Amino acid sequence: MLLQDFKSTAVHILPSYALYFAGFLEQRNINPRKDLFLRKAFVGAEPHTEETRQRIEEIYGIDVYNSYGLTEMNGPGVAFECEHKAGLHLWEDHFILEVIDPATGEPVPDGTPGEVVLTSLKREAMPILRYRTRDITHVIAEPCACGRTHRRLARFTGRSDDMLIVRGVNIFPTQIERVLMSLPQVGRNYVIILEGLDDMTVKVELAAAAFDGDVDKLQLLQDKLQEKLKAELWVRPKVDLVPPGSLPVAEGKAKRVIDKRSL
Ligand SMILES: [Zn+2]
């Protein structure tokens, strides 16, 4: 395998793929902590949670840093976390940042979530002015412990166009991910299905260790997940637990939501 042949110490990877890849290694009896040489990973290109970062760090025994970019700007080279892993420093010598209310287009104060709008300063052939990214986050105005003065963007909660409205409640898929990834019995993949008149089902893969055929335990876990999701979302979804590796894996960015509603 290339990672082993080249003794790679750092990777840049989609967080959903890092979790999927862990299953691939498991099937081949490759221990990611012992048999690979990885020390650091930069993850990004899809919204993900702190819980997912911690899970990737645990599986591989490495430091994982969040990164942000968009093809229209520089690809993955717009904002990166420093060693403190406390928000992404925007490269302000390359970009002018504005954060706006996506509904009104008006700027929001630091600390208030809004849509990131970027202007490129260094692109020559095709400058991009006040580009609406649809990505939702807020500015952390306080100085960072690392001493860098470039302002930080908080972890992205999602895109303004992937917010779901379920029974009148605004929900970001990352809210669901945060609940799922906080429980060790939950595996590496999930999908949110919306159908009928606002019925939400969350299909969740179990972790291999939790898949032991004990039906009572699974029922308890299902109830617990339902309660936790209700507390987070204010909507009670149906939870379906499925065997590890049984949900489809996307070729590129993870597709977490299937909306079949007939509204
Ligand atoms: Zn810093």
mmCIF file of C-alpha atoms and ligand atoms in Angstrom:
data_model
loop_
_atom_site.group_PDB
_atom_site.id
_atom_site.type_symbol
_atom_site.label_atom_id
_atom_site.label_comp_id
_atom_site.label_asym_id
_atom_site.label_seq_id
_atom_site.Cartn_x
_atom_site.Cartn_y
_atom_site.Cartn_z
ATOM 1 C CA MET A 1 0.000 0.000 0.000
ATOM 2 C CA LEU A 2 1.321 3.431 -0.970
ATOM 3 C CA LEU A 3 0.951 4.896 2.537
ATOM 4 C CA GLN A 4 3.240 2.144 3.819
ATOM 5 C CA ASP A 5 5.644 2.091 0.852
ATOM 6 C CA PHE A 6 6.287 5.837 1.085
ATOM 7 C CA LYS A 7 6.101 5.887 4.898
ATOM 8 C CA SER A 8 3.734 8.881 4.605
ATOM 9 C CA THR A 9 3.559 10.974 7.770
ATOM 10 C CA ALA A 10 0.810 13.420 6.756
ATOM 11 C CA VAL A 11 -2.376 13.199 4.728
ATOM 12 C CA HIS A 12 -5.046 15.603 3.551
ATOM 13 C CA ILE A 13 -8.320 13.696 3.558
ATOM 14 C CA LEU A 14 -12.094 14.019 3.730
ATOM 15 C CA PRO A 15 -13.162 13.260 7.329
ATOM 16 C CA SER A 16 -15.864 10.835 6.144
ATOM 17 C CA TYR A 17 -13.244 9.044 4.045
ATOM 18 C CA ALA A 18 -10.809 8.852 6.981
ATOM 19 C CA LEU A 19 -13.505 6.966 8.916
ATOM 20 C CA TYR A 20 -14.336 4.751 5.941
ATOM 21 C CA PHE A 21 -10.641 4.037 5.362
ATOM 22 C CA ALA A 22 -10.322 2.840 8.969
ATOM 23 C CA GLY A 23 -12.808 0.064 8.124
ATOM 24 C CA PHE A 24 -10.803 -0.799 5.006
ATOM 25 C CA LEU A 25 -7.651 -1.158 7.139
ATOM 26 C CA GLU A 26 -9.509 -3.224 9.736
ATOM 27 C CA GLN A 27 -10.596 -5.739 7.071
ATOM 28 C CA ARG A 28 -6.971 -6.167 6.035
ATOM 29 C CA ASN A 29 -5.724 -6.492 9.600
ATOM 30 C CA ILE A 30 -3.669 -3.323 9.273
ATOM 31 C CA ASN A 31 -3.370 -1.484 12.592
ATOM 32 C CA PRO A 32 -3.473 2.243 11.744
ATOM 33 C CA ARG A 33 -1.530 3.122 14.891
ATOM 34 C CA LYS A 34 1.248 0.548 14.459
ATOM 35 C CA ASP A 35 1.450 -0.361 10.779
ATOM 36 C CA LEU A 36 1.255 3.157 9.306
ATOM 37 C CA PHE A 37 3.657 6.065 9.788
ATOM 38 C CA LEU A 38 1.067 8.838 9.970
ATOM 39 C CA ARG A 39 1.549 11.709 12.409
ATOM 40 C CA LYS A 40 -0.834 14.366 11.162
ATOM 41 C CA ALA A 41 -3.949 14.678 9.038
ATOM 42 C CA PHE A 42 -5.595 17.749 7.578
ATOM 43 C CA VAL A 43 -9.290 17.176 7.112
ATOM 44 C CA GLY A 44 -11.888 19.356 5.467
ATOM 45 C CA ALA A 45 -14.072 19.906 2.397
ATOM 46 C CA GLU A 46 -17.178 18.793 4.231
ATOM 47 C CA PRO A 47 -18.759 19.985 7.479
ATOM 48 C CA HIS A 48 -17.828 17.721 10.371
ATOM 49 C CA THR A 49 -17.881 17.854 14.133
ATOM 50 C CA GLU A 50 -15.336 17.985 16.953
ATOM 51 C CA GLU A 51 -16.457 14.456 17.888
ATOM 52 C CA THR A 52 -15.503 13.218 14.412
ATOM 53 C CA ARG A 53 -12.068 14.841 14.718
ATOM 54 C CA GLN A 54 -11.495 13.134 18.055
ATOM 55 C CA ARG A 55 -12.585 9.819 16.644
ATOM 56 C CA ILE A 56 -10.118 10.058 13.730
ATOM 57 C CA GLU A 57 -7.355 11.059 16.185
ATOM 58 C CA GLU A 58 -8.129 8.018 18.343
ATOM 59 C CA ILE A 59 -8.309 5.531 15.488
ATOM 60 C CA TYR A 60 -5.039 6.597 13.861
ATOM 61 C CA GLY A 61 -3.212 7.902 16.941
ATOM 62 C CA ILE A 62 -2.434 11.209 15.180
ATOM 63 C CA ASP A 63 -3.146 14.947 15.364
ATOM 64 C CA VAL A 64 -6.014 16.032 13.141
ATOM 65 C CA TYR A 65 -6.404 19.636 11.991
ATOM 66 C CA ASN A 66 -9.400 21.249 10.341
ATOM 67 C CA SER A 67 -8.890 23.016 7.021
ATOM 68 C CA TYR A 68 -11.055 25.105 4.721
ATOM 69 C CA GLY A 69 -10.997 25.995 1.096
ATOM 70 C CA LEU A 70 -13.158 26.129 -1.975
ATOM 71 C CA THR A 71 -12.411 25.292 -5.566
ATOM 72 C CA GLU A 72 -13.494 28.766 -6.678
ATOM 73 C CA MET A 73 -10.753 30.357 -4.532
ATOM 74 C CA ASN A 74 -7.605 28.274 -4.058
ATOM 75 C CA GLY A 75 -8.909 24.824 -3.378
ATOM 76 C CA PRO A 76 -7.937 23.777 0.140
ATOM 77 C CA GLY A 77 -5.866 26.853 0.983
ATOM 78 C CA VAL A 78 -8.080 29.477 2.586
ATOM 79 C CA ALA A 79 -8.017 28.772 6.331
ATOM 80 C CA PHE A 80 -6.222 26.244 8.532
ATOM 81 C CA GLU A 81 -6.088 25.392 12.204
ATOM 82 C CA CYS A 82 -2.870 25.976 14.133
ATOM 83 C CA GLU A 83 -1.448 23.700 16.807
ATOM 84 C CA HIS A 84 -4.121 24.867 19.278
ATOM 85 C CA LYS A 85 -6.953 23.379 17.176
ATOM 86 C CA ALA A 86 -9.227 26.221 18.230
ATOM 87 C CA GLY A 87 -10.639 27.632 15.001
ATOM 88 C CA LEU A 88 -9.202 28.149 11.530
ATOM 89 C CA HIS A 89 -6.875 31.082 10.872
ATOM 90 C CA LEU A 90 -7.999 32.735 7.655
ATOM 91 C CA TRP A 91 -5.136 33.749 5.379
ATOM 92 C CA GLU A 92 -6.059 37.416 5.600
ATOM 93 C CA ASP A 93 -3.097 38.470 3.497
ATOM 94 C CA HIS A 94 -4.823 36.637 0.614
ATOM 95 C CA PHE A 95 -8.515 37.162 1.323
ATOM 96 C CA ILE A 96 -10.888 39.833 2.622
ATOM 97 C CA LEU A 97 -13.489 38.268 4.893
ATOM 98 C CA GLU A 98 -17.072 39.339 5.439
ATOM 99 C CA VAL A 99 -19.733 37.377 7.326
ATOM 100 C CA ILE A 100 -23.317 38.223 6.412
ATOM 101 C CA ASP A 101 -26.859 37.263 7.293
ATOM 102 C CA PRO A 102 -27.742 35.030 4.303
ATOM 103 C CA ALA A 103 -31.345 36.264 4.298
ATOM 104 C CA THR A 104 -30.669 40.016 4.278
ATOM 105 C CA GLY A 105 -27.085 40.272 2.996
ATOM 106 C CA GLU A 106 -26.225 42.548 5.944
ATOM 107 C CA PRO A 107 -22.965 41.998 7.874
ATOM 108 C CA VAL A 108 -23.249 40.266 11.260
ATOM 109 C CA PRO A 109 -21.043 41.054 14.306
ATOM 110 C CA ASP A 110 -18.084 38.830 15.230
ATOM 111 C CA GLY A 111 -19.313 35.772 17.123
ATOM 112 C CA THR A 112 -22.673 35.678 15.300
ATOM 113 C CA PRO A 113 -23.091 32.857 12.787
ATOM 114 C CA GLY A 114 -23.545 33.886 9.184
ATOM 115 C CA GLU A 115 -22.468 33.143 5.617
ATOM 116 C CA VAL A 116 -18.800 33.610 4.732
ATOM 117 C CA VAL A 117 -18.178 36.037 1.853
ATOM 118 C CA LEU A 118 -14.648 36.185 0.431
ATOM 119 C CA THR A 119 -12.726 38.497 -1.863
ATOM 120 C CA SER A 120 -9.439 37.235 -3.277
ATOM 121 C CA LEU A 121 -6.470 39.631 -3.182
ATOM 122 C CA LYS A 122 -3.789 37.600 -4.937
ATOM 123 C CA ARG A 123 -5.540 35.893 -7.836
ATOM 124 C CA GLU A 124 -4.437 37.535 -11.052
ATOM 125 C CA ALA A 125 -6.253 35.989 -14.011
ATOM 126 C CA MET A 126 -9.646 35.769 -12.386
ATOM 127 C CA PRO A 127 -10.104 37.868 -9.240
ATOM 128 C CA ILE A 128 -13.205 36.984 -7.258
ATOM 129 C CA LEU A 129 -15.028 39.778 -5.482
ATOM 130 C CA ARG A 130 -17.394 39.347 -2.550
ATOM 131 C CA TYR A 131 -18.056 35.711 -3.356
ATOM 132 C CA ARG A 132 -20.910 34.163 -1.373
ATOM 133 C CA THR A 133 -19.682 30.744 -0.238
ATOM 134 C CA ARG A 134 -22.938 29.486 1.381
ATOM 135 C CA ASP A 135 -20.716 28.191 4.191
ATOM 136 C CA ILE A 136 -21.971 29.025 7.683
ATOM 137 C CA THR A 137 -19.703 29.884 10.622
ATOM 138 C CA HIS A 138 -18.737 32.791 12.876
ATOM 139 C CA VAL A 139 -15.593 34.835 13.480
ATOM 140 C CA ILE A 140 -13.614 34.264 16.681
ATOM 141 C CA ALA A 141 -12.327 37.774 17.336
ATOM 142 C CA GLU A 142 -10.149 37.021 20.405
ATOM 143 C CA PRO A 143 -6.410 36.569 19.757
ATOM 144 C CA CYS A 144 -5.207 32.971 19.460
ATOM 145 C CA ALA A 145 -2.763 31.474 21.974
ATOM 146 C CA CYS A 146 -0.343 30.742 19.106
ATOM 147 C CA GLY A 147 0.269 34.471 18.544
ATOM 148 C CA ARG A 148 -0.832 34.546 14.899
ATOM 149 C CA THR A 149 -2.909 37.652 14.233
ATOM 150 C CA HIS A 150 -4.976 36.306 11.342
ATOM 151 C CA ARG A 151 -8.544 36.025 12.589
ATOM 152 C CA ARG A 152 -10.076 32.632 13.149
ATOM 153 C CA LEU A 153 -13.212 31.063 11.756
ATOM 154 C CA ALA A 154 -15.075 28.693 14.062
ATOM 155 C CA ARG A 155 -15.788 25.146 12.904
ATOM 156 C CA PHE A 156 -18.281 25.268 10.016
ATOM 157 C CA THR A 157 -21.773 24.134 10.952
ATOM 158 C CA GLY A 158 -22.846 23.509 7.375
ATOM 159 C CA ARG A 159 -23.940 25.294 4.246
ATOM 160 C CA SER A 160 -26.870 27.648 4.107
ATOM 161 C CA ASP A 161 -28.326 25.365 1.438
ATOM 162 C CA ASP A 162 -27.940 22.105 3.408
ATOM 163 C CA MET A 163 -29.976 23.287 6.350
ATOM 164 C CA LEU A 164 -33.034 21.053 6.689
ATOM 165 C CA ILE A 165 -36.405 22.316 7.768
ATOM 166 C CA VAL A 166 -38.239 19.509 9.539
ATOM 167 C CA ARG A 167 -41.603 20.222 11.126
ATOM 168 C CA GLY A 168 -40.750 23.900 11.111
ATOM 169 C CA VAL A 169 -37.430 23.401 12.919
ATOM 170 C CA ASN A 170 -34.086 24.348 11.324
ATOM 171 C CA ILE A 171 -31.628 21.453 11.525
ATOM 172 C CA PHE A 172 -28.054 21.111 10.297
ATOM 173 C CA PRO A 173 -26.842 17.543 9.613
ATOM 174 C CA THR A 174 -23.774 18.301 11.779
ATOM 175 C CA GLN A 175 -26.058 18.565 14.847
ATOM 176 C CA ILE A 176 -27.066 14.948 14.241
ATOM 177 C CA GLU A 177 -23.461 13.892 13.638
ATOM 178 C CA ARG A 178 -22.374 15.430 16.945
ATOM 179 C CA VAL A 179 -24.862 13.279 18.863
ATOM 180 C CA LEU A 180 -24.007 10.098 16.938
ATOM 181 C CA MET A 181 -20.231 10.417 17.204
ATOM 182 C CA SER A 182 -20.405 11.068 20.959
ATOM 183 C CA LEU A 183 -21.414 7.426 21.529
ATOM 184 C CA PRO A 184 -18.682 4.794 21.117
ATOM 185 C CA GLN A 185 -21.243 2.127 20.109
ATOM 186 C CA VAL A 186 -21.978 4.100 16.955
ATOM 187 C CA GLY A 187 -19.919 3.196 13.889
ATOM 188 C CA ARG A 188 -18.498 5.313 11.119
ATOM 189 C CA ASN A 189 -21.347 5.996 8.722
ATOM 190 C CA TYR A 190 -24.877 7.357 8.892
ATOM 191 C CA VAL A 191 -27.552 8.722 6.612
ATOM 192 C CA ILE A 192 -30.551 10.976 7.254
ATOM 193 C CA ILE A 193 -33.699 10.108 5.307
ATOM 194 C CA LEU A 194 -36.627 12.501 5.009
ATOM 195 C CA GLU A 195 -39.857 11.257 3.497
ATOM 196 C CA GLY A 196 -43.610 11.611 3.516
ATOM 197 C CA LEU A 197 -44.734 14.663 5.418
ATOM 198 C CA ASP A 198 -41.576 15.479 7.368
ATOM 199 C CA ASP A 199 -40.743 12.008 8.721
ATOM 200 C CA MET A 200 -37.062 11.801 9.595
ATOM 201 C CA THR A 201 -35.184 8.510 9.927
ATOM 202 C CA VAL A 202 -31.530 8.373 10.931
ATOM 203 C CA LYS A 203 -29.850 5.151 9.770
ATOM 204 C CA VAL A 204 -26.760 4.530 11.838
ATOM 205 C CA GLU A 205 -24.051 1.923 11.436
ATOM 206 C CA LEU A 206 -23.043 0.176 14.641
ATOM 207 C CA ALA A 207 -19.422 -0.076 15.706
ATOM 208 C CA ALA A 208 -18.062 -3.603 15.162
ATOM 209 C CA ALA A 209 -17.712 -4.137 18.936
ATOM 210 C CA ALA A 210 -21.355 -3.176 19.552
ATOM 211 C CA PHE A 211 -22.657 -5.593 16.901
ATOM 212 C CA ASP A 212 -22.894 -8.651 19.153
ATOM 213 C CA GLY A 213 -26.477 -9.748 18.546
ATOM 214 C CA ASP A 214 -27.735 -8.677 21.994
ATOM 215 C CA VAL A 215 -31.174 -7.344 21.027
ATOM 216 C CA ASP A 216 -31.961 -5.774 24.416
ATOM 217 C CA LYS A 217 -28.735 -3.775 24.332
ATOM 218 C CA LEU A 218 -29.495 -2.559 20.812
ATOM 219 C CA GLN A 219 -32.975 -1.490 21.861
ATOM 220 C CA LEU A 220 -31.482 0.502 24.755
ATOM 221 C CA LEU A 221 -28.982 2.161 22.434
ATOM 222 C CA GLN A 222 -31.723 3.006 19.938
ATOM 223 C CA ASP A 223 -33.836 4.608 22.690
ATOM 224 C CA LYS A 224 -30.841 6.527 24.008
ATOM 225 C CA LEU A 225 -30.016 7.884 20.547
ATOM 226 C CA GLN A 226 -33.610 8.916 20.006
ATOM 227 C CA GLU A 227 -33.679 10.791 23.326
ATOM 228 C CA LYS A 228 -30.364 12.536 22.684
ATOM 229 C CA LEU A 229 -31.413 13.565 19.176
ATOM 230 C CA LYS A 230 -34.733 14.869 20.471
ATOM 231 C CA ALA A 231 -32.897 16.967 23.088
ATOM 232 C CA GLU A 232 -30.555 18.394 20.417
ATOM 233 C CA LEU A 233 -33.021 18.923 17.567
ATOM 234 C CA TRP A 234 -36.431 19.397 19.202
ATOM 235 C CA VAL A 235 -37.697 16.839 16.717
ATOM 236 C CA ARG A 236 -37.807 13.102 17.452
ATOM 237 C CA PRO A 237 -36.412 11.123 14.524
ATOM 238 C CA LYS A 238 -36.798 7.381 14.018
ATOM 239 C CA VAL A 239 -33.441 5.649 14.588
ATOM 240 C CA ASP A 240 -32.506 2.510 12.621
ATOM 241 C CA LEU A 241 -29.382 0.661 13.729
ATOM 242 C CA VAL A 242 -27.724 -1.240 10.888
ATOM 243 C CA PRO A 243 -24.679 -3.589 10.739
ATOM 244 C CA PRO A 244 -21.191 -2.100 10.287
ATOM 245 C CA GLY A 245 -20.309 -1.426 6.648
ATOM 246 C CA SER A 246 -23.886 -1.769 5.354
ATOM 247 C CA LEU A 247 -24.545 1.836 4.316
ATOM 248 C CA PRO A 248 -23.312 3.049 0.913
ATOM 249 C CA VAL A 249 -20.065 5.011 0.828
ATOM 250 C CA ALA A 250 -19.870 8.043 -1.450
ATOM 251 C CA GLU A 251 -17.046 8.258 -4.003
ATOM 252 C CA GLY A 252 -16.297 11.849 -2.989
ATOM 253 C CA LYS A 253 -17.865 13.970 -0.288
ATOM 254 C CA ALA A 254 -20.246 12.067 1.947
ATOM 255 C CA LYS A 255 -23.920 12.284 1.016
ATOM 256 C CA ARG A 256 -25.632 12.401 4.394
ATOM 257 C CA VAL A 257 -29.156 13.464 3.492
ATOM 258 C CA ILE A 258 -31.706 11.768 1.253
ATOM 259 C CA ASP A 259 -34.754 14.002 0.947
ATOM 260 C CA LYS A 260 -37.724 12.164 -0.566
ATOM 261 C CA ARG A 261 -40.394 14.426 0.889
ATOM 262 C CA SER A 262 -43.438 15.174 -1.181
ATOM 263 C CA LEU A 263 -43.995 18.659 0.180
HETATM 264 ZN ZN ZN B 1 -3.557 29.959 16.417
#
